[in-house]
C-alpha positions as a LaTeX table, in Angstrom:
\begin{tabular}{lrrr}
\hline
Residue & $x$ (\AA) & $y$ (\AA) & $z$ (\AA) \\
\hline
Unk1 & 1.35 & $-10.33$ & $-10.97$ \\
Unk2 & $-1.57$ & $-8.79$ & $-12.83$ \\
Unk3 & $-4.12$ & $-10.42$ & $-10.53$ \\
Unk4 & $-2.15$ & $-9.16$ & $-7.51$ \\
Unk5 & $-2.40$ & $-5.67$ & $-8.98$ \\
Unk6 & $-6.18$ & $-6.09$ & $-9.17$ \\
Unk7 & $-6.19$ & $-7.24$ & $-5.54$ \\
Unk8 & $-4.30$ & $-4.09$ & $-4.46$ \\
Unk9 & $-6.75$ & $-2.00$ & $-6.46$ \\
Unk10 & $-9.60$ & $-3.65$ & $-4.56$ \\
Unk11 & $-7.76$ & $-3.02$ & $-1.27$ \\
Unk12 & $-7.33$ & 0.66 & $-2.15$ \\
Unk13 & $-10.95$ & 1.01 & $-3.26$ \\
Unk14 & $-12.16$ & $-0.29$ & 0.11 \\
Unk15 & $-10.01$ & 2.22 & 1.96 \\
Unk16 & $-11.12$ & 5.06 & $-0.33$ \\
Unk17 & $-14.76$ & 4.17 & 0.27 \\
Unk18 & $-14.33$ & 4.40 & 4.04 \\
Unk19 & $-11.91$ & 7.37 & 4.12 \\
Unk20 & $-13.11$ & 10.40 & 6.07 \\
Unk21 & $-11.09$ & 12.89 & 4.00 \\
Unk22 & $-12.54$ & 13.48 & 0.54 \\
Unk23 & $-9.27$ & 14.69 & $-0.99$ \\
Unk24 & $-7.39$ & 11.59 & 0.22 \\
Unk25 & $-10.21$ & 9.42 & $-1.06$ \\
Unk26 & $-10.05$ & 11.06 & $-4.50$ \\
Unk27 & $-6.28$ & 10.66 & $-4.70$ \\
Unk28 & $-6.53$ & 7.04 & $-3.63$ \\
Unk29 & $-9.24$ & 6.31 & $-6.20$ \\
Unk30 & $-7.03$ & 7.84 & $-8.91$ \\
Unk31 & $-4.17$ & 5.54 & $-7.89$ \\
Unk32 & $-6.56$ & 2.59 & $-7.78$ \\
Unk33 & $-7.79$ & 3.26 & $-11.33$ \\
Unk34 & $-4.23$ & 3.54 & $-12.61$ \\
Unk35 & $-3.32$ & 0.26 & $-10.89$ \\
Unk36 & $-6.39$ & $-1.46$ & $-12.29$ \\
Unk37 & $-5.59$ & $-0.24$ & $-15.82$ \\
Unk38 & $-1.95$ & $-1.31$ & $-15.67$ \\
Unk39 & $-2.95$ & $-4.69$ & $-14.21$ \\
Unk40 & $-5.34$ & $-5.24$ & $-17.10$ \\
Unk41 & $-2.68$ & $-4.23$ & $-19.63$ \\
Unk42 & $-0.16$ & $-6.56$ & $-18.02$ \\
Unk43 & $-2.66$ & $-9.42$ & $-18.14$ \\
Unk44 & $-3.29$ & $-8.83$ & $-21.83$ \\
Unk45 & 0.42 & $-8.59$ & $-22.67$ \\
Unk46 & 1.12 & $-11.78$ & $-20.70$ \\
Unk47 & $-1.65$ & $-13.69$ & $-22.51$ \\
Unk48 & $-0.45$ & $-12.48$ & $-25.92$ \\
Unk49 & 3.16 & $-13.35$ & $-25.08$ \\
Unk50 & 2.08 & $-16.82$ & $-23.95$ \\
Unk51 & 0.62 & $-17.66$ & $-27.38$ \\
Unk52 & 3.19 & $-15.94$ & $-29.59$ \\
Unk53 & 6.77 & $-16.76$ & $-30.41$ \\
Unk54 & 9.47 & $-15.55$ & $-28.03$ \\
Unk55 & 10.55 & $-12.02$ & $-28.93$ \\
Unk56 & 12.77 & $-9.53$ & $-27.17$ \\
Unk57 & 10.30 & $-6.68$ & $-27.66$ \\
Unk58 & 7.41 & $-8.59$ & $-26.08$ \\
Unk59 & 9.61 & $-9.56$ & $-23.14$ \\
Unk60 & 10.68 & $-5.94$ & $-22.67$ \\
Unk61 & 7.06 & $-4.82$ & $-22.84$ \\
Unk62 & 6.11 & $-7.39$ & $-20.23$ \\
Unk63 & 8.90 & $-6.28$ & $-17.88$ \\
Unk64 & 8.08 & $-2.59$ & $-18.39$ \\
Unk65 & 4.42 & $-3.21$ & $-17.58$ \\
Unk66 & 5.38 & $-5.17$ & $-14.45$ \\
Unk67 & 7.61 & $-2.28$ & $-13.34$ \\
Unk68 & 4.80 & 0.20 & $-13.98$ \\
Unk69 & 2.47 & $-1.96$ & $-11.93$ \\
Unk70 & 4.94 & $-2.02$ & $-9.04$ \\
Unk71 & 5.09 & 1.78 & $-9.10$ \\
Unk72 & 1.30 & 2.03 & $-9.27$ \\
Unk73 & 0.88 & $-0.32$ & $-6.30$ \\
Unk74 & 3.39 & 1.79 & $-4.35$ \\
Unk75 & 1.27 & 4.85 & $-5.13$ \\
Unk76 & $-1.85$ & 3.03 & $-3.89$ \\
Unk77 & $-0.11$ & 2.11 & $-0.64$ \\
Unk78 & 1.18 & 5.67 & $-0.11$ \\
Unk79 & $-2.28$ & 7.12 & $-0.74$ \\
Unk80 & $-3.81$ & 4.45 & 1.53 \\
Unk81 & $-1.41$ & 5.48 & 4.31 \\
Unk82 & $-2.53$ & 9.10 & 3.98 \\
Unk83 & $-6.18$ & 8.03 & 4.05 \\
Unk84 & $-5.63$ & 5.87 & 7.13 \\
Unk85 & $-3.91$ & 8.71 & 8.97 \\
Unk86 & $-6.87$ & 10.99 & 8.20 \\
Unk87 & $-9.24$ & 8.33 & 9.49 \\
Unk88 & $-11.64$ & 5.69 & 8.25 \\
Unk89 & $-15.37$ & 5.19 & 8.76 \\
Unk90 & $-16.22$ & 2.00 & 10.58 \\
Unk91 & $-17.17$ & $-0.68$ & 8.04 \\
Unk92 & $-19.88$ & $-3.24$ & 8.73 \\
Unk93 & $-18.70$ & $-5.90$ & 11.18 \\
Unk94 & $-17.72$ & $-9.34$ & 9.85 \\
Unk95 & $-17.22$ & $-8.01$ & 6.33 \\
Unk96 & $-14.23$ & $-7.99$ & 4.00 \\
Unk97 & $-14.06$ & $-4.23$ & 4.54 \\
Unk98 & $-13.73$ & $-4.82$ & 8.29 \\
Unk99 & $-10.68$ & $-7.01$ & 7.66 \\
Unk100 & $-9.05$ & $-4.26$ & 5.58 \\
Unk101 & $-9.90$ & $-1.67$ & 8.24 \\
Unk102 & $-8.40$ & $-3.87$ & 10.97 \\
Unk103 & $-5.19$ & $-4.21$ & 8.96 \\
Unk104 & $-5.03$ & $-0.42$ & 8.53 \\
Unk105 & $-5.78$ & 0.19 & 12.20 \\
Unk106 & $-2.96$ & $-2.20$ & 13.14 \\
Unk107 & $-0.57$ & $-0.21$ & 10.92 \\
Unk108 & $-1.76$ & 3.11 & 12.34 \\
Unk109 & $-1.17$ & 1.87 & 15.90 \\
Unk110 & 2.37 & 0.82 & 14.95 \\
Unk111 & 2.95 & 4.25 & 13.42 \\
Unk112 & 1.61 & 6.06 & 16.51 \\
Unk113 & 3.69 & 3.88 & 18.80 \\
Unk114 & 6.80 & 4.54 & 16.71 \\
Unk115 & 6.21 & 8.31 & 16.72 \\
Unk116 & 5.57 & 8.35 & 20.46 \\
Unk117 & 8.75 & 6.39 & 21.10 \\
Unk118 & 10.72 & 8.76 & 18.86 \\
Unk119 & 9.30 & 11.84 & 20.60 \\
Unk120 & 10.49 & 10.50 & 23.96 \\
Unk121 & 14.04 & 10.20 & 22.62 \\
Unk122 & 16.11 & 12.53 & 24.77 \\
Unk123 & 19.12 & 12.63 & 22.46 \\
Unk124 & 19.69 & 16.21 & 21.34 \\
Unk125 & 22.12 & 17.68 & 18.88 \\
Unk126 & 24.28 & 20.77 & 19.40 \\
Unk127 & 21.31 & 23.03 & 18.54 \\
Unk128 & 19.06 & 21.34 & 21.08 \\
Unk129 & 16.98 & 19.61 & 18.41 \\
Unk130 & 15.82 & 16.08 & 19.08 \\
Unk131 & 17.77 & 13.48 & 17.13 \\
Unk132 & 15.82 & 10.75 & 15.47 \\
Unk133 & 17.06 & 7.22 & 15.40 \\
Unk134 & 17.83 & 5.48 & 12.17 \\
Unk135 & 14.66 & 3.38 & 12.45 \\
Unk136 & 12.22 & 4.27 & 9.70 \\
Unk137 & 8.51 & 4.74 & 10.37 \\
Unk138 & 6.34 & 1.68 & 9.75 \\
Unk139 & 4.64 & 1.66 & 6.36 \\
Unk140 & 1.74 & $-0.27$ & 4.87 \\
Unk141 & 4.15 & $-1.57$ & 2.24 \\
Unk142 & 6.38 & $-3.03$ & 4.97 \\
Unk143 & 3.38 & $-4.65$ & 6.68 \\
Unk144 & 2.26 & $-6.20$ & 3.40 \\
Unk145 & 5.78 & $-7.52$ & 2.83 \\
Unk146 & 5.90 & $-8.89$ & 6.40 \\
Unk147 & 2.70 & $-10.81$ & 5.82 \\
Unk148 & 3.62 & $-12.07$ & 2.35 \\
Unk149 & 5.40 & $-15.27$ & 3.44 \\
Unk150 & 2.55 & $-16.21$ & 5.79 \\
Unk151 & $-0.32$ & $-14.93$ & 3.70 \\
Unk152 & 0.41 & $-14.95$ & $-0.02$ \\
Unk153 & $-1.28$ & $-11.58$ & $-0.47$ \\
Unk154 & $-3.09$ & $-9.60$ & 2.24 \\
Unk155 & $-4.83$ & $-7.55$ & $-0.42$ \\
Unk156 & $-6.67$ & $-10.61$ & $-1.75$ \\
Unk157 & $-8.91$ & $-10.64$ & 1.31 \\
Unk158 & $-10.47$ & $-7.12$ & 1.30 \\
\hline
\end{tabular}
């Protein structure tokens, strides 16, 4: 889990480096640093727990750190979505950064397609406002989860 956190931090760092909006880049880098720190802490706690006797407090600490890492990764993905919507610089072709950019571009296309489809929805409520369907917008988190069974971790390849 800790190494996956480091992989998401690397993923976020690539997006932040290529982000066109400086504020989004700064927010993403902050989330990346937090994720990296929590991943390192989790790795240390896991190694200590592996060599020490079983204790309830060490197990609780391990679980708490894993939960914190999950929240930090969610923050990275949310900040990465904002950065992708603002736009990314084109990375060098045939690089790891290009693979990350292609993944983000695929997500952004899905998001645009979803929004276009929703805007064409002619269902109106009693006030004349367009009703939205119950389908949520596509997220980077959902795309990562979709790819998980096929590709253990998309973030390992940035």
